[in-house]
mmCIF file with all atom_site columns, C-alpha atoms in Angstrom:
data_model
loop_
_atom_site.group_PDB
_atom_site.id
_atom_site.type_symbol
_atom_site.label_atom_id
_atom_site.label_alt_id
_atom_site.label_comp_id
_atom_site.label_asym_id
_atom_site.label_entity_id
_atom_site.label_seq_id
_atom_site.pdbx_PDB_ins_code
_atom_site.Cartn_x
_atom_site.Cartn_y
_atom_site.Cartn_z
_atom_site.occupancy
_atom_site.B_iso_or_equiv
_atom_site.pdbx_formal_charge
_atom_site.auth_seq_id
_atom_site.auth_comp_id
_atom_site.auth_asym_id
_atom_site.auth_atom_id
_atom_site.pdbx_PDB_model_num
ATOM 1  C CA . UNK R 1 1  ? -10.872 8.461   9.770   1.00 90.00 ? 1  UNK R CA 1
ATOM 2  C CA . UNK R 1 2  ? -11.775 8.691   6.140   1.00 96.00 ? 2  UNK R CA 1
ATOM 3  C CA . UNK R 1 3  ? -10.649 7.857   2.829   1.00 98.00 ? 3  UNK R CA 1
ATOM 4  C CA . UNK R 1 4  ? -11.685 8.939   -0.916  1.00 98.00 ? 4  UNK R CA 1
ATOM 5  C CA . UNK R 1 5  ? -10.709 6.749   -4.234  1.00 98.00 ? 5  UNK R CA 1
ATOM 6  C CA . UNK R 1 6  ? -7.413  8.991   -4.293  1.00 97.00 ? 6  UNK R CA 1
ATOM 7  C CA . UNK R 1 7  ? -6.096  7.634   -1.239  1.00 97.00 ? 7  UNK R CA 1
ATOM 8  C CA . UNK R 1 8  ? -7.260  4.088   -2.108  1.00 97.00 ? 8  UNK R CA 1
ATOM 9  C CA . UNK R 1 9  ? -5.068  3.894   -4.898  1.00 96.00 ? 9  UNK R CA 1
ATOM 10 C CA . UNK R 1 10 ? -1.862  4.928   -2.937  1.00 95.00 ? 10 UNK R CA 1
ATOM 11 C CA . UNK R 1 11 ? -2.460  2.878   -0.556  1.00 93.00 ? 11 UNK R CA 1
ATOM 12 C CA . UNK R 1 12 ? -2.957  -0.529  -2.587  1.00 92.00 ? 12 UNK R CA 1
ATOM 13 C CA . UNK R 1 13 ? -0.128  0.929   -4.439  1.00 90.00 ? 13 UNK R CA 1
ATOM 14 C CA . UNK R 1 14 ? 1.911   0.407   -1.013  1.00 86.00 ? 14 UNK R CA 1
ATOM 15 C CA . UNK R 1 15 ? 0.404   -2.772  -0.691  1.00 81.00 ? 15 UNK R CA 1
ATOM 16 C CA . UNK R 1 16 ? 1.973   -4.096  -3.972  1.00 83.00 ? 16 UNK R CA 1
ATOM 17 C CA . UNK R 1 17 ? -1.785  -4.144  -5.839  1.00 87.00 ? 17 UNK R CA 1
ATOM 18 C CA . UNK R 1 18 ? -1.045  -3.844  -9.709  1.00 88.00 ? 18 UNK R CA 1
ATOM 19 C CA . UNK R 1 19 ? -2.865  -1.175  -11.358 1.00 91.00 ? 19 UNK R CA 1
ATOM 20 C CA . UNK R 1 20 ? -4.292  -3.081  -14.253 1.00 93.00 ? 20 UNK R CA 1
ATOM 21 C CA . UNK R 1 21 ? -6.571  -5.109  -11.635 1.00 93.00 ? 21 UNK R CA 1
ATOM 22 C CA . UNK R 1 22 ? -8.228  -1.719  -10.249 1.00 96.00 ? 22 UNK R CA 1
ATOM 23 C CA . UNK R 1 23 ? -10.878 0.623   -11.663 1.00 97.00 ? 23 UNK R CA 1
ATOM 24 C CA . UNK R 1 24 ? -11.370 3.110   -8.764  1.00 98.00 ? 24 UNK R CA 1
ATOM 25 C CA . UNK R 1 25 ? -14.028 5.349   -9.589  1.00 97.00 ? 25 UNK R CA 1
ATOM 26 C CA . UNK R 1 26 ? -15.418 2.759   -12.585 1.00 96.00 ? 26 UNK R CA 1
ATOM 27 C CA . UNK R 1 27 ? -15.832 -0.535  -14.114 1.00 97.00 ? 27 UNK R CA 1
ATOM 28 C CA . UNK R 1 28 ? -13.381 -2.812  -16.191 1.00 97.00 ? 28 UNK R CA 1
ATOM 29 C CA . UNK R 1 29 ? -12.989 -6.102  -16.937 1.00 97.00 ? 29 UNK R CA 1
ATOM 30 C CA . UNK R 1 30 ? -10.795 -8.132  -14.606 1.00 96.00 ? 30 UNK R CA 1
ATOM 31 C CA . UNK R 1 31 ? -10.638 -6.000  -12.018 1.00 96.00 ? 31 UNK R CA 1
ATOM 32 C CA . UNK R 1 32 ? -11.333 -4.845  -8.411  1.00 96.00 ? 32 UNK R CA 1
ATOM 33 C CA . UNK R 1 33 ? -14.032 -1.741  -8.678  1.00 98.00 ? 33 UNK R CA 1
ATOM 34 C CA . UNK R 1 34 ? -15.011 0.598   -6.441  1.00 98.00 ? 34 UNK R CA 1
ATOM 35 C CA . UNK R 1 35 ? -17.756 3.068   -8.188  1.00 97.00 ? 35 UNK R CA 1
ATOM 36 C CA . UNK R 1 36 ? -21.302 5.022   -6.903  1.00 98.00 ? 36 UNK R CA 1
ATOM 37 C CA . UNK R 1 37 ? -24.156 3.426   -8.541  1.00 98.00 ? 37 UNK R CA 1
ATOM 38 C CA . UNK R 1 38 ? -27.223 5.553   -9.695  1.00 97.00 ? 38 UNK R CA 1
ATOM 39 C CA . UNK R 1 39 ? -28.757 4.965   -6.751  1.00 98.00 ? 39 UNK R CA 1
ATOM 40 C CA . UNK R 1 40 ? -26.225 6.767   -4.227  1.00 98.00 ? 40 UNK R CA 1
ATOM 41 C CA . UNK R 1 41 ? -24.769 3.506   -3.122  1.00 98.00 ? 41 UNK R CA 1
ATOM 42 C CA . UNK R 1 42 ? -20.838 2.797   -3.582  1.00 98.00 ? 42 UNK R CA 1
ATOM 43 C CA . UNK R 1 43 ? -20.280 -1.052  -4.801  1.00 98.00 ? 43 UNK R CA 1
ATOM 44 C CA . UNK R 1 44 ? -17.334 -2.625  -4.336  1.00 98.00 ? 44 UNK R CA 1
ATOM 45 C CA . UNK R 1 45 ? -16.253 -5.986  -6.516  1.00 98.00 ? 45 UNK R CA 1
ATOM 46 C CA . UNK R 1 46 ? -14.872 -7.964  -8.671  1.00 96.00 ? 46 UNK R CA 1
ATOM 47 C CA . UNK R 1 47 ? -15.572 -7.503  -12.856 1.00 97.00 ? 47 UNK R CA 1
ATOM 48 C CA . UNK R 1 48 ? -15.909 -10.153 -14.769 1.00 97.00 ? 48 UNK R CA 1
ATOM 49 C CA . UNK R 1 49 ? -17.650 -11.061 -18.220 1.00 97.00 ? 49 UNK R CA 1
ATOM 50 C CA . UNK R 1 50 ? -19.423 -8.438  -17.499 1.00 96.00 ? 50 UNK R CA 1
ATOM 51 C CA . UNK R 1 51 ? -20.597 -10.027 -13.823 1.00 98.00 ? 51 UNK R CA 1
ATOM 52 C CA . UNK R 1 52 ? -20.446 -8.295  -11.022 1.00 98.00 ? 52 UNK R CA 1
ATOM 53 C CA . UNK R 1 53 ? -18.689 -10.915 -8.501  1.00 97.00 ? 53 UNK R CA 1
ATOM 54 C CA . UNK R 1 54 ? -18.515 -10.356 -4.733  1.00 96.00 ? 54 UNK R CA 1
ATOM 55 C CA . UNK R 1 55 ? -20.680 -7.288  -4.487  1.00 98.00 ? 55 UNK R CA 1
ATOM 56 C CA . UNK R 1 56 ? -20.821 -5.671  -1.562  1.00 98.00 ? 56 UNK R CA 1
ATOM 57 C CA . UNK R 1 57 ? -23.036 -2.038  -1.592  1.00 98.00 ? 57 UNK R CA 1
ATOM 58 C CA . UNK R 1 58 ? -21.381 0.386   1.059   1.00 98.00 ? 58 UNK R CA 1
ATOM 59 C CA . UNK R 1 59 ? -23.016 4.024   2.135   1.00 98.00 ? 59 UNK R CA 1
ATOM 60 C CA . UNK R 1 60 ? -20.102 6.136   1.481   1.00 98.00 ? 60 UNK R CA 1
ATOM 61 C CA . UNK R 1 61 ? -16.877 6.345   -0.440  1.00 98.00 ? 61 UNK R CA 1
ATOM 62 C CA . UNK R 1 62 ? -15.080 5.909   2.566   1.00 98.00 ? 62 UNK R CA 1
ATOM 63 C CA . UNK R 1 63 ? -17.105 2.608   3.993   1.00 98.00 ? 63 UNK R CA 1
ATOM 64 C CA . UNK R 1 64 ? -16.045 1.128   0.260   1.00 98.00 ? 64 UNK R CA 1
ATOM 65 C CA . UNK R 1 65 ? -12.114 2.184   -0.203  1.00 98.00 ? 65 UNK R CA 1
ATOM 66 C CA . UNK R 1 66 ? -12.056 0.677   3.028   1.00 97.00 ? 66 UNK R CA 1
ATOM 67 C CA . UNK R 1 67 ? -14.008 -2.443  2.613   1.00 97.00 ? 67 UNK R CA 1
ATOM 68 C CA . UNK R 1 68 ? -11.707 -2.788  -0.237  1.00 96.00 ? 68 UNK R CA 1
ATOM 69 C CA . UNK R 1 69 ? -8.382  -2.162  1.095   1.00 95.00 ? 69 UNK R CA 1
ATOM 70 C CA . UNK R 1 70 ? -8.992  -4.880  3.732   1.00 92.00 ? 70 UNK R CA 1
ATOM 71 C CA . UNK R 1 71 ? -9.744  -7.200  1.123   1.00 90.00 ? 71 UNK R CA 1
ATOM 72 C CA . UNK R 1 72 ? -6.592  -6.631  -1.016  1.00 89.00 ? 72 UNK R CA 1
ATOM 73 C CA . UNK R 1 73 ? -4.095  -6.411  1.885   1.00 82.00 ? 73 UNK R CA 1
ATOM 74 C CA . UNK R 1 74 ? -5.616  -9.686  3.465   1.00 72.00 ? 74 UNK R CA 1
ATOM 75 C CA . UNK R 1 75 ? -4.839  -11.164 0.374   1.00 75.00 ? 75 UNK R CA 1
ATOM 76 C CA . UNK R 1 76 ? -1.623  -10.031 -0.052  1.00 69.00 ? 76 UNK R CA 1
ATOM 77 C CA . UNK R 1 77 ? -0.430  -10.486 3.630   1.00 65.00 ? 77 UNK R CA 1
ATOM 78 C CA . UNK R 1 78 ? -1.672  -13.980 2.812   1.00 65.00 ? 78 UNK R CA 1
ATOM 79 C CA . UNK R 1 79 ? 0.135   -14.610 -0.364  1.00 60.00 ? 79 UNK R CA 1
ATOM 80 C CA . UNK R 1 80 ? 3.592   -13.632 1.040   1.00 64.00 ? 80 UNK R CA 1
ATOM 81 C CA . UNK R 1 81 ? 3.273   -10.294 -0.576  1.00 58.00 ? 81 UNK R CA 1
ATOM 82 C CA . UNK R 1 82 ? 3.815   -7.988  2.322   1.00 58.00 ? 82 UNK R CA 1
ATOM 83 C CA . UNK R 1 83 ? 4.621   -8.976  6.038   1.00 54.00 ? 83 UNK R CA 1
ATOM 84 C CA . UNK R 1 84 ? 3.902   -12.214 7.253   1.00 51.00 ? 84 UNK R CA 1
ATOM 85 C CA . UNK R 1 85 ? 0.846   -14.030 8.823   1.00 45.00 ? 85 UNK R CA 1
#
């Protein structure tokens, strides 16, 4: 199975994610991003002051929607957001 940033964003749309905290495809202050680096690699993490917090560098667009997507539905299974723990 496979996923691109398109299907990312639906799905942490389903998930209850706002989409002021994601740049899919970029970089933004405050936010989750998922983006390919000059080097090939797709980075995954957390913007802020201009810091890149959490990184985590992934092969392929797929290896980072998902890496993401099981970050932000942890965390809102957690916080009572969807289902229940």
């Amino acid at each position: 199975m496979k996923m691109n940033l398109a299907e990312l964003g639906k799905a942490l749309e389903m998930v209850g994610m706002p989409p002021r905290v994601l740049a899919l495809g970029g970089e933004a202050e405050n936010s989750w991003c998922v983006n390919q680096a000059s080097d090939g690699l797709w980075e995954v993490f957390w913007m802020e002051r201009g810091n890149k917090i959490d990184l985590v560098r992934l092969a392929t667009e797929s290896d980072a929607c998902f890496q993401l997507l099981g970050r932000l539905a942890y965390t809102q299974l957690a916080a009572g957001a969807i289902g229940r723990l």
